[in-house]
Coordinates of C-alpha atoms in Angstrom, one line a residue:
M216 CA 172.7 107.6 85.9
R217 CA 172.2 111.2 84.7
E218 CA 169.8 110.1 82.0
F219 CA 167.4 108.8 84.6
L220 CA 167.6 112.0 86.7
P221 CA 164.2 113.4 85.5
I222 CA 162.6 110.1 86.6
L223 CA 164.2 110.3 90.0
I224 CA 163.0 113.9 90.4
V225 CA 159.4 112.9 89.6
G226 CA 159.7 110.0 92.1
A227 CA 161.1 112.3 94.8
I228 CA 158.2 114.8 94.4
I229 CA 155.6 112.0 94.6
G230 CA 157.4 110.6 97.7
V231 CA 157.4 113.9 99.5
F232 CA 153.6 114.3 99.0
T233 CA 153.0 110.8 100.1
V234 CA 154.9 111.4 103.4
I235 CA 152.9 114.6 104.0
F236 CA 149.6 112.9 103.4
L237 CA 150.6 109.9 105.6
V238 CA 151.5 112.3 108.5
A239 CA 148.2 114.2 108.1
Y240 CA 146.2 110.9 108.0
A241 CA 147.9 109.7 111.2
L242 CA 147.2 113.0 113.0
E243 CA 143.6 113.0 111.8
K244 CA 143.1 109.4 113.1
N245 CA 144.6 110.3 116.5
K246 CA 142.4 113.4 116.7
K247 CA 139.3 111.4 116.0
E248 CA 140.2 108.9 118.7
T249 CA 140.9 111.7 121.2
M250 CA 137.6 113.5 120.4
G251 CA 135.6 110.3 120.9
F252 CA 133.3 110.6 117.9
D253 CA 130.0 108.8 118.0
R254 CA 129.9 105.4 116.3
N255 CA 128.8 105.8 112.7
M256 CA 127.3 103.4 110.2
D257 CA 130.0 101.8 108.0
D258 CA 130.0 101.9 104.2
G259 CA 129.2 98.3 103.8
E260 CA 125.9 98.5 105.8
I261 CA 124.9 101.7 103.9
I262 CA 125.5 100.1 100.5
R263 CA 123.6 97.0 101.6
R264 CA 120.6 99.0 102.6
L265 CA 120.7 101.2 99.6
L266 CA 120.9 98.3 97.2
A267 CA 117.7 97.0 98.7
Y268 CA 116.0 100.0 97.0
A269 CA 117.7 99.2 93.7
K270 CA 116.8 95.5 93.8
P271 CA 113.3 95.9 92.3
Y272 CA 114.8 97.7 89.3
W273 CA 117.6 95.1 88.6
K274 CA 116.4 94.6 85.0
Q275 CA 116.8 98.3 84.2
F276 CA 120.3 98.4 85.7
A277 CA 121.2 95.2 83.8
L278 CA 120.0 96.8 80.6
T279 CA 122.0 99.9 81.4
L280 CA 125.2 97.9 81.9
T281 CA 124.6 96.1 78.6
V282 CA 124.3 99.4 76.8
M283 CA 127.3 100.7 78.7
L284 CA 129.5 97.9 77.3
F285 CA 129.0 99.3 73.7
S286 CA 130.0 102.8 74.8
I287 CA 133.2 101.4 76.5
V288 CA 134.3 99.9 73.1
Y289 CA 135.1 103.5 71.9
D290 CA 137.4 104.1 74.9
V291 CA 139.3 100.9 74.4
L292 CA 139.6 100.8 70.6
S293 CA 140.0 104.5 69.7
P294 CA 143.7 104.8 70.8
L295 CA 144.6 101.7 68.8
L296 CA 142.9 103.1 65.7
V297 CA 144.7 106.4 66.1
G298 CA 148.0 104.6 66.6
K299 CA 147.4 102.6 63.4
L300 CA 146.6 105.8 61.5
I301 CA 149.9 107.4 62.7
G302 CA 151.7 104.3 61.5
L303 CA 149.8 104.3 58.3
V304 CA 150.6 107.9 57.3
Q305 CA 154.3 107.3 57.9
E306 CA 154.4 104.7 55.2
D307 CA 153.1 104.3 51.7
F308 CA 149.3 103.9 51.9
E309 CA 146.2 104.0 49.7
L310 CA 143.6 106.6 50.4
K311 CA 140.9 103.9 50.6
E312 CA 142.6 102.5 53.7
L313 CA 142.5 105.9 55.4
Y314 CA 138.8 106.2 54.6
I315 CA 138.1 102.8 56.0
M316 CA 139.9 103.6 59.2
V317 CA 138.1 107.0 59.6
A318 CA 134.7 105.3 58.9
V319 CA 135.4 102.7 61.6
Y320 CA 136.5 105.3 64.1
G321 CA 133.4 107.5 63.3
S322 CA 131.0 104.5 63.5
I323 CA 132.4 103.5 67.0
L324 CA 132.0 107.1 68.1
V325 CA 128.3 107.3 67.0
V326 CA 127.5 104.0 68.7
S327 CA 129.1 105.3 71.8
L328 CA 127.1 108.5 71.8
V329 CA 123.8 106.8 71.2
C330 CA 124.5 104.3 74.0
T331 CA 125.5 107.1 76.4
Y332 CA 122.2 108.9 75.7
A333 CA 120.2 105.7 76.3
Q334 CA 122.1 104.9 79.4
A335 CA 121.4 108.4 80.8
M336 CA 117.7 108.2 80.1
L337 CA 117.3 104.8 81.7
L338 CA 119.2 105.8 84.8
Q339 CA 117.2 109.1 85.3
K340 CA 113.9 107.3 85.1
T341 CA 115.0 104.6 87.4
G342 CA 116.6 107.0 89.8
Q343 CA 113.5 109.1 90.1
K344 CA 111.4 106.0 91.0
I345 CA 114.0 105.1 93.7
L346 CA 114.0 108.7 95.0
S347 CA 110.2 108.7 95.3
Q348 CA 110.3 105.4 97.2
I349 CA 112.9 106.7 99.7
R350 CA 110.9 109.9 100.3
L351 CA 107.7 107.9 100.8
D352 CA 109.4 105.5 103.2
V353 CA 110.9 108.4 105.3
F354 CA 107.6 110.4 105.4
T355 CA 105.6 107.3 106.2
H356 CA 108.0 106.4 109.0
I357 CA 107.8 109.9 110.4
E358 CA 104.0 109.6 110.5
Q359 CA 104.3 106.5 112.7
L360 CA 106.5 108.2 115.3
S361 CA 105.0 109.1 118.7
H362 CA 104.2 112.6 119.9
D363 CA 107.1 112.4 122.3
Q364 CA 109.6 111.4 119.5
L365 CA 108.3 114.2 117.2
N366 CA 108.7 116.7 120.0
N367 CA 112.3 115.8 120.4
I368 CA 113.2 116.1 116.7
P369 CA 113.4 119.6 115.2
V370 CA 111.0 120.1 112.3
G371 CA 113.9 121.4 110.1
T372 CA 115.8 118.1 110.6
L373 CA 112.8 116.2 109.4
V374 CA 112.3 118.5 106.4
T375 CA 116.0 118.0 105.4
R376 CA 115.6 114.2 105.7
V377 CA 112.6 114.1 103.4
S378 CA 113.7 116.8 100.9
N379 CA 117.4 117.4 100.7
D380 CA 119.0 114.0 101.6
P381 CA 117.1 111.8 99.1
N382 CA 118.4 114.0 96.3
A383 CA 122.0 113.1 97.2
I384 CA 121.1 109.4 97.2
S385 CA 119.2 109.7 93.9
F386 CA 122.3 111.1 92.3
M387 CA 124.2 108.0 93.5
F388 CA 121.8 105.8 91.6
T389 CA 121.4 107.9 88.5
N390 CA 125.1 108.7 88.1
I391 CA 127.6 107.6 90.6
L392 CA 127.2 103.8 90.8
V393 CA 126.8 103.2 87.1
T394 CA 129.6 105.6 86.2
L395 CA 131.7 103.9 88.9
V396 CA 131.1 100.6 87.3
K397 CA 131.8 102.0 83.8
N398 CA 135.0 103.7 84.9
I399 CA 136.2 100.5 86.5
M400 CA 135.5 98.5 83.3
V401 CA 137.2 101.2 81.2
V402 CA 140.3 101.1 83.5
F403 CA 140.5 97.3 83.1
G404 CA 139.7 97.4 79.4
V405 CA 142.4 100.0 78.7
L406 CA 144.8 98.1 80.9
G407 CA 144.3 94.9 78.9
A408 CA 144.7 96.8 75.6
M409 CA 147.9 98.4 76.9
L410 CA 149.4 95.1 78.0
M411 CA 148.7 93.6 74.5
L412 CA 150.2 96.7 72.8
N413 CA 153.4 97.0 74.9
Y414 CA 153.7 95.4 78.4
A415 CA 157.0 97.2 79.2
L416 CA 155.4 100.6 79.0
T417 CA 152.3 99.3 80.8
L418 CA 154.5 98.2 83.7
M419 CA 155.9 101.8 83.8
V420 CA 152.3 103.2 84.0
L421 CA 151.3 100.7 86.7
C422 CA 154.1 102.0 89.0
F423 CA 151.9 105.0 89.7
V424 CA 148.8 103.0 90.6
P425 CA 149.8 102.2 94.2
F426 CA 150.1 105.9 94.9
I427 CA 146.6 106.5 93.5
V428 CA 145.2 103.7 95.7
L429 CA 147.0 105.1 98.8
F430 CA 145.8 108.7 98.2
T431 CA 142.2 107.5 97.6
L432 CA 142.2 105.5 100.9
M433 CA 143.5 108.6 102.8
F434 CA 141.1 110.9 101.0
R435 CA 138.2 108.7 102.2
R436 CA 138.6 109.6 105.8
F437 CA 138.8 113.4 105.2
S438 CA 136.0 113.3 102.6
R439 CA 133.5 111.6 104.8
K440 CA 134.2 113.8 107.7
A441 CA 133.8 116.9 105.5
H442 CA 130.5 115.7 104.0
R443 CA 129.1 114.9 107.4
A444 CA 130.0 118.4 108.6
V445 CA 128.2 119.9 105.6
T446 CA 125.1 117.7 106.2
N447 CA 125.0 118.7 109.9
A448 CA 125.4 122.4 109.2
T449 CA 122.7 122.3 106.5
T450 CA 120.3 120.5 109.0
D451 CA 121.1 123.1 111.7
L452 CA 120.3 126.0 109.3
N453 CA 117.1 124.4 108.1
T454 CA 116.0 123.8 111.7
F455 CA 116.7 127.5 112.5
L456 CA 114.8 128.7 109.5
S457 CA 111.8 126.4 110.1
E458 CA 111.4 127.7 113.7
N459 CA 112.1 131.4 113.2
L460 CA 110.2 131.9 109.9
S461 CA 107.2 130.3 111.7
G462 CA 107.7 132.6 114.7
M463 CA 108.6 135.8 112.7
K464 CA 105.6 137.7 114.2
I465 CA 106.9 137.1 117.7
I466 CA 110.4 138.2 116.6
Q467 CA 109.0 141.4 115.2
I468 CA 106.8 142.0 118.3
F469 CA 109.7 141.8 120.6
N470 CA 112.1 143.6 118.3
R471 CA 114.6 140.7 118.1
E472 CA 115.4 141.0 114.4
D473 CA 119.0 142.0 114.9
R474 CA 119.7 139.2 117.4
K475 CA 118.0 136.6 115.1
M476 CA 120.1 137.9 112.2
E477 CA 123.2 137.3 114.2
D478 CA 122.1 133.7 114.9
F479 CA 121.3 133.3 111.3
L480 CA 124.8 134.6 110.2
L481 CA 126.5 132.2 112.7
R482 CA 124.8 129.2 111.1
T483 CA 125.4 130.4 107.5
R484 CA 129.0 131.0 108.4
A485 CA 129.3 127.5 109.9
L486 CA 127.8 126.0 106.7
R487 CA 130.2 128.1 104.6
R488 CA 133.2 126.8 106.6
A489 CA 131.9 123.2 106.3
K490 CA 131.6 123.6 102.5
L491 CA 135.0 125.3 102.2
G492 CA 136.4 122.4 104.2
R493 CA 134.9 119.9 101.8
M494 CA 136.2 121.9 98.8
A495 CA 139.7 122.0 100.4
V496 CA 139.7 118.2 100.8
F497 CA 138.6 117.6 97.2
G498 CA 140.8 120.5 95.9
I499 CA 143.9 118.7 97.3
F500 CA 143.0 115.2 96.2
R501 CA 142.1 115.8 92.6
P502 CA 145.3 117.7 91.7
M503 CA 147.3 114.9 93.3
V504 CA 145.7 112.4 90.9
Y505 CA 146.2 114.8 88.1
M506 CA 149.9 115.1 89.1
L507 CA 150.3 111.4 88.8
N508 CA 148.7 111.5 85.4
I509 CA 151.1 114.2 84.2
S510 CA 154.0 112.4 85.8
S511 CA 153.2 109.2 83.9
I512 CA 152.9 111.1 80.6
L513 CA 156.3 112.8 81.2
C514 CA 157.8 109.4 81.9
L515 CA 156.2 107.9 78.8
L516 CA 157.4 110.7 76.5
Y517 CA 160.9 110.7 78.0
L518 CA 161.5 107.0 78.1
G519 CA 159.5 106.2 74.9
S520 CA 161.0 108.9 72.8
R521 CA 164.5 108.1 74.1
A522 CA 164.1 104.4 73.3
H523 CA 162.7 105.2 69.8
I524 CA 165.5 107.6 69.0
L525 CA 168.3 105.4 70.3
G526 CA 166.7 102.2 68.9
Q527 CA 166.5 100.6 72.4
V528 CA 164.5 97.5 73.0
W529 CA 162.7 97.1 76.4
F530 CA 162.2 93.5 77.5
G531 CA 162.0 92.5 73.9
Q532 CA 159.5 95.2 73.1
V533 CA 160.1 97.7 70.3
I534 CA 158.8 101.2 70.8
D535 CA 158.0 103.4 67.8
S536 CA 156.0 106.6 67.4
A537 CA 152.7 104.8 66.8
V538 CA 153.1 103.0 70.2
V539 CA 154.0 106.2 71.9
V540 CA 150.9 108.0 70.5
S541 CA 148.6 105.1 71.4
F542 CA 150.0 105.0 74.9
Y543 CA 149.7 108.8 75.3
M544 CA 146.0 108.4 74.5
Y545 CA 145.7 105.3 76.7
I546 CA 147.2 107.1 79.7
G547 CA 144.6 109.8 79.4
K548 CA 141.8 107.1 79.2
F549 CA 143.4 105.2 82.1
F550 CA 143.8 108.2 84.4
N551 CA 140.7 110.2 83.4
P552 CA 138.4 107.5 84.8
I553 CA 140.5 107.4 87.9
Q554 CA 140.2 111.2 88.2
T555 CA 136.5 110.8 87.6
L556 CA 136.4 108.1 90.2
A557 CA 137.9 110.6 92.6
E558 CA 135.2 113.0 91.8
Q559 CA 132.6 110.3 92.0
F560 CA 134.0 109.1 95.3
D561 CA 133.5 112.7 96.6
M562 CA 129.9 112.5 95.6
L563 CA 129.6 109.0 96.9
Q564 CA 130.7 110.1 100.3
R565 CA 128.1 112.9 100.1
S566 CA 125.4 110.2 99.3
F567 CA 126.6 108.0 102.1
A568 CA 126.5 110.9 104.6
A569 CA 122.9 111.7 103.5
A570 CA 121.9 108.0 103.6
E571 CA 123.3 107.7 107.1
K572 CA 121.1 110.6 108.2
I573 CA 118.0 109.1 106.5
F574 CA 118.7 105.6 108.0
S575 CA 119.0 107.3 111.5
I576 CA 115.4 108.4 111.1
L577 CA 114.2 105.0 109.6
D578 CA 116.0 103.2 112.5
L579 CA 113.9 105.1 115.1
K580 CA 111.5 102.5 116.4
P581 CA 108.0 104.1 117.0
Q582 CA 107.3 104.2 120.7
V583 CA 103.6 103.6 120.3
V584 CA 102.8 100.7 118.0
D585 CA 100.0 98.1 117.5
D586 CA 100.2 94.8 119.4
E587 CA 100.5 91.7 117.3
D588 CA 96.9 90.7 118.1
A589 CA 95.4 94.3 117.8
M590 CA 91.9 94.4 116.5
D591 CA 89.8 96.7 114.4
L592 CA 86.7 98.2 116.0
P593 CA 83.9 98.8 113.5
E594 CA 81.9 100.8 116.0
I595 CA 82.2 101.9 119.7
R596 CA 79.7 103.1 122.2
G597 CA 82.1 105.6 123.9
E598 CA 82.4 104.1 127.4
I599 CA 85.8 105.0 128.9
E600 CA 87.5 103.8 132.0
F601 CA 90.8 104.6 133.6
K602 CA 92.1 102.0 136.1
D603 CA 95.0 103.1 138.4
V604 CA 96.8 104.9 135.6
W605 CA 100.3 106.2 136.1
F606 CA 102.1 108.2 133.5
A607 CA 105.3 110.2 133.2
Y608 CA 106.8 112.0 130.2
K609 CA 110.2 111.6 131.8
P610 CA 111.2 108.6 134.0
G611 CA 110.4 109.2 137.6
E612 CA 108.5 112.5 137.0
W613 CA 104.9 111.3 137.4
V614 CA 102.3 113.5 135.7
L615 CA 99.4 111.1 136.6
K616 CA 99.5 109.1 139.8
G617 CA 97.0 106.3 140.1
V618 CA 94.1 108.0 138.3
S619 CA 90.9 106.1 138.1
F620 CA 87.5 107.2 136.7
H621 CA 84.6 105.9 134.6
V622 CA 82.7 107.7 131.8
D623 CA 79.5 106.2 130.6
A624 CA 78.7 106.2 126.9
G625 CA 77.1 109.5 125.8
Q626 CA 78.1 111.3 128.9
A627 CA 79.7 114.8 128.9
V628 CA 82.7 114.9 131.4
A629 CA 84.9 117.8 132.1
F630 CA 88.4 117.9 133.5
V631 CA 89.5 121.0 135.5
G632 CA 92.5 122.0 137.5
S633 CA 95.6 124.2 137.5
T634 CA 98.1 124.2 134.7
G635 CA 100.2 121.0 134.8
S636 CA 97.7 119.0 136.8
G637 CA 97.3 116.4 134.0
K638 CA 94.1 117.4 132.2
T639 CA 95.4 117.4 128.6
T640 CA 97.6 114.4 129.3
I641 CA 94.5 112.3 130.1
L642 CA 93.1 113.2 126.6
S643 CA 96.3 112.4 124.9
L644 CA 96.5 109.0 126.6
I645 CA 92.9 108.1 125.6
C646 CA 94.0 108.5 121.9
R647 CA 97.3 106.7 122.5
N648 CA 99.4 109.6 121.6
Y649 CA 101.5 108.2 124.5
D650 CA 101.6 104.8 126.2
I651 CA 101.1 104.6 130.0
Q652 CA 103.6 103.1 132.3
K653 CA 101.1 101.5 134.7
G654 CA 97.5 100.8 134.9
Q655 CA 94.9 100.3 132.2
I656 CA 92.7 102.4 129.9
L657 CA 89.5 100.8 128.6
I658 CA 87.2 101.7 125.7
D659 CA 83.9 99.8 125.8
G660 CA 85.6 97.4 128.2
I661 CA 88.5 96.7 125.8
D662 CA 92.1 97.7 126.7
I663 CA 93.1 100.4 124.1
R664 CA 96.4 98.5 123.6
R665 CA 94.5 95.7 122.0
I666 CA 92.9 98.1 119.5
K667 CA 94.7 99.2 116.3
I668 CA 95.8 102.8 116.7
S669 CA 94.2 103.8 113.4
S670 CA 90.9 102.2 114.3
L671 CA 91.0 103.8 117.8
R672 CA 91.7 107.4 116.6
R673 CA 89.1 107.1 113.8
R674 CA 86.4 107.0 116.5
F675 CA 87.6 110.3 118.1
G676 CA 87.0 113.9 117.1
Q677 CA 89.5 116.4 118.6
M678 CA 88.9 120.1 118.9
L679 CA 92.0 121.8 120.3
Q680 CA 92.8 125.3 121.4
D681 CA 95.6 125.7 118.8
V682 CA 93.8 124.9 115.6
F683 CA 96.1 123.8 112.7
L684 CA 94.8 124.5 109.2
F685 CA 96.6 123.2 106.1
A686 CA 97.2 125.1 102.9
G687 CA 94.4 124.4 100.5
D688 CA 90.8 125.4 100.8
I689 CA 88.1 125.3 103.4
R690 CA 86.5 122.2 102.0
S691 CA 89.8 120.2 102.1
N692 CA 90.4 121.3 105.7
I693 CA 86.9 120.2 106.8
L694 CA 87.1 116.9 104.9
L695 CA 90.6 116.1 106.4
R696 CA 89.8 112.5 107.2
S697 CA 87.6 111.5 104.3
E698 CA 86.8 112.7 100.8
D699 CA 83.5 110.9 100.3
I700 CA 81.3 113.4 102.1
S701 CA 79.0 115.6 100.0
D702 CA 79.1 119.4 100.1
E703 CA 75.6 119.3 101.5
A704 CA 76.8 117.4 104.6
V705 CA 79.7 119.8 104.9
W706 CA 77.3 122.8 104.9
D707 CA 75.1 121.0 107.5
A708 CA 78.1 120.6 109.8
C709 CA 79.0 124.3 109.3
R710 CA 75.5 125.4 110.1
Y711 CA 75.5 123.2 113.2
V712 CA 78.4 125.2 114.7
N713 CA 77.4 128.5 113.1
A714 CA 80.4 128.5 110.8
D715 CA 78.2 129.0 107.8
K716 CA 77.7 132.7 108.5
F717 CA 81.3 133.7 107.8
I718 CA 81.9 131.1 105.1
G719 CA 78.8 132.3 103.3
R720 CA 80.2 135.8 103.1
L721 CA 83.4 134.6 101.4
E722 CA 83.6 134.9 97.6
Q723 CA 84.6 131.3 97.0
G724 CA 82.6 129.8 99.9
L725 CA 83.9 126.3 100.7
G726 CA 86.5 126.8 98.0
E727 CA 88.0 129.8 99.7
V728 CA 91.8 129.6 99.7
V729 CA 93.4 128.7 103.1
R730 CA 97.0 130.0 103.4
E731 CA 99.7 128.4 105.5
R732 CA 98.4 127.6 109.0
G733 CA 95.2 129.4 108.1
N734 CA 96.7 132.8 108.8
N735 CA 94.1 134.5 106.6
F736 CA 91.4 133.6 109.1
S737 CA 90.8 134.9 112.7
A738 CA 91.4 132.7 115.7
G739 CA 87.6 132.4 116.2
Q740 CA 87.0 131.4 112.5
R741 CA 89.7 128.8 112.7
Q742 CA 88.1 127.3 115.8
L743 CA 84.7 127.2 114.1
L744 CA 86.3 125.3 111.2
S745 CA 87.8 122.9 113.7
F746 CA 84.3 122.3 115.1
A747 CA 82.9 121.7 111.7
R748 CA 85.8 119.4 110.8
T749 CA 85.0 117.3 113.9
I750 CA 81.2 117.1 113.6
V751 CA 81.1 116.2 109.9
H752 CA 82.8 112.9 110.6
K753 CA 80.3 112.0 113.4
P754 CA 82.8 110.7 116.0
A755 CA 81.8 108.4 118.8
V756 CA 83.9 110.4 121.3
M757 CA 84.5 114.2 121.1
I758 CA 87.5 115.8 122.8
L759 CA 87.5 119.5 123.5
D760 CA 90.8 120.9 124.9
E761 CA 90.2 124.6 125.7
A762 CA 88.3 124.6 122.4
T763 CA 86.3 127.8 123.2
A764 CA 89.3 129.8 124.5
N765 CA 89.8 131.8 121.4
I766 CA 86.2 132.6 120.6
D767 CA 84.4 135.8 121.6
T768 CA 81.5 135.8 124.0
E769 CA 78.8 136.1 121.3
T770 CA 80.3 133.2 119.3
E771 CA 80.8 131.2 122.5
L772 CA 77.1 131.3 123.2
L773 CA 76.4 129.9 119.8
I774 CA 79.0 127.2 120.4
Q775 CA 77.5 126.3 123.7
D776 CA 74.2 125.8 122.1
S777 CA 75.9 123.6 119.5
L778 CA 77.7 121.6 122.2
E779 CA 74.5 121.0 124.0
K780 CA 73.1 119.4 120.8
M781 CA 76.4 117.5 120.2
K782 CA 75.9 115.6 123.4
N783 CA 73.4 113.5 121.4
I784 CA 76.2 112.4 119.0
G785 CA 78.4 110.6 121.5
T786 CA 80.7 110.9 124.5
M787 CA 82.2 114.3 125.2
L788 CA 85.4 115.0 127.1
I789 CA 86.1 118.6 127.9
V790 CA 89.2 120.4 129.3
A791 CA 88.3 123.9 130.4
H792 CA 89.7 126.6 132.7
R793 CA 86.5 128.7 132.6
L794 CA 84.2 126.7 134.9
S795 CA 81.2 128.6 133.6
T796 CA 81.4 126.7 130.3
I797 CA 81.1 123.2 131.9
Q798 CA 78.2 123.7 134.4
H799 CA 75.9 121.4 132.5
C800 CA 78.4 118.4 132.2
D801 CA 77.3 115.1 133.7
N802 CA 80.5 114.8 135.7
I803 CA 83.4 117.2 136.5
I804 CA 86.7 115.8 137.6
L805 CA 89.1 118.1 139.5
L806 CA 92.8 117.3 139.2
D807 CA 95.7 118.5 141.3
Q808 CA 99.3 117.4 140.6
G809 CA 98.2 114.3 138.8
V810 CA 95.7 113.1 141.4
I811 CA 91.9 113.3 141.3
V812 CA 90.8 115.6 144.2
E813 CA 87.1 115.9 143.6
Q814 CA 84.5 114.7 141.1
G815 CA 80.8 115.2 140.7
T816 CA 78.2 117.5 139.0
H817 CA 78.6 121.3 139.2
Q818 CA 76.0 121.6 141.9
E819 CA 77.4 118.7 143.9
L820 CA 80.9 120.1 143.9
L821 CA 79.7 123.6 144.9
S822 CA 77.8 122.2 147.8
R823 CA 80.9 120.4 149.2
K824 CA 82.6 123.8 149.6
G825 CA 85.9 122.2 148.6
K826 CA 88.6 123.2 146.1
Y827 CA 86.2 123.4 143.1
H828 CA 84.1 125.8 145.1
Q829 CA 87.1 128.0 145.7
L830 CA 88.1 128.0 142.0
Y831 CA 84.5 128.8 141.0
M832 CA 84.1 131.7 143.4
L833 CA 87.5 133.1 142.4
Q834 CA 86.6 133.1 138.7
Y835 CA 83.1 134.4 139.5
S836 CA 84.7 137.4 141.4
R837 CA 87.0 138.1 138.6
E838 CA 84.2 138.0 136.1
Q839 CA 82.1 140.5 138.2
L840 CA 85.1 142.8 138.4
R841 CA 85.6 142.6 134.7
K842 CA 82.0 143.5 134.0
A843 CA 82.2 146.4 136.5

């Protein structure tokens, strides 16, 4: 019994670790059930959806697997060749035989290296195509989300889904899946060679396999949780950075740098803890597999050497030094892929965690979509009608309550009222940024839900108070919707709104660089560019939401002159707090808490001595005081 004491010690050590892991696994399972984790997508569904992206490239993957078979030959045959060399040098041999064996070994090695290179190049090219498609799908889907959905998802989260997460998935296609298949094929190829060489020693090696499977299954739970924690912490940090870098000027104005630094450190520490947790999980699992590898080698050397020295025969199998050397190499080639599988499994879980986040975005159904029978409108006159429209951003909290009005084509109509009365909401509903709960909105007598969203919005030109300019140049920001407009037409639009004056003073003119969000231009200049951007596309309906709020008095007079001329272009809808800017409108609609209180021309409303009159007199008094 004493001669088997080393084997018993190895078995006892493995058994102790197995018990520890089983207890930890049971506790983690109970903890998860107690905490009530949200239901997550299972691996099978993730794999099925990811394979849909790989399906168009099945020929490339098939070619890669074919090339891989040649590289696997080296892993399977090299231990046998080395074993034969060992047996050869122990006997009388001719130098020619040695040269032949070395040449064969070298040839197999060269073929394996060439195949490995070809495999890597094929996978990288295919993986980049899949990566581009995933990014395109996510970005396209985000573009289809409604304003309400976009308001509820932090920008940093969307940035992470489009940029970081597809990288993890790409690595799965370029490395993990094919390497996974290769390692599985190597394991079975090596196992077959070992069985043919000496099945008794092979059975000894297989005694360690159940523990590898057990450790891998337990590692799966810890690994996925750790990867999900890293993904969530990364998203949280990206969201924080996106918001606070955009608002850095406000942070500096209110002297909140120290507080924001504390918040930043909290998130970076949370990310560090999550990554350390992932490293700890993998740092425990990989050494366990390595321990099983070393244990099998110790058992091989002990039992094989003992049998060779004592001349013992195991199950009719003779063990000599050549067999021991070959098995020593085979154990390395048997466990190395398994160790690599452990590492690949770690990365696979990272890819699954990223894929789950991406699919959570792709599974969001856009709230505002085209009806099945939606139509294209080649042209519209600009007649708009609201029929008993009710709308709420949140269920039960009505913003508009039975609003009805009619706008003739070519009319200029203004909406006024206190903050929160529903003015801007009406403009958003006309463009179908949101869908109404009750009532009907008609364009030229057609319900807007029967019109394709792209066709509907193409007929509108919107000029908002908060102008958003994209990084690029002035020309690209004015030609935002179409590129087939000449520079002459662009200059005509700029002259129409008096933007040509400041653009003409710029060194590059229309080619002047626009930095992020247009922060190298004043608020008034950005607004003028917004006007030019709208007019150059000749919209049928123009929407102005406090569009003159950030323009000085002198520029406003020029804009008013331009707006008067723009009335000839199409219907004009205006939201304004300053009543002096809308006196010449064909109709003025006064809203209060989502209900139309008064409507009529400026003079008609003043003559009624109602709420509009009160607002006008209040603003007039303030204006006189300001001038005084």
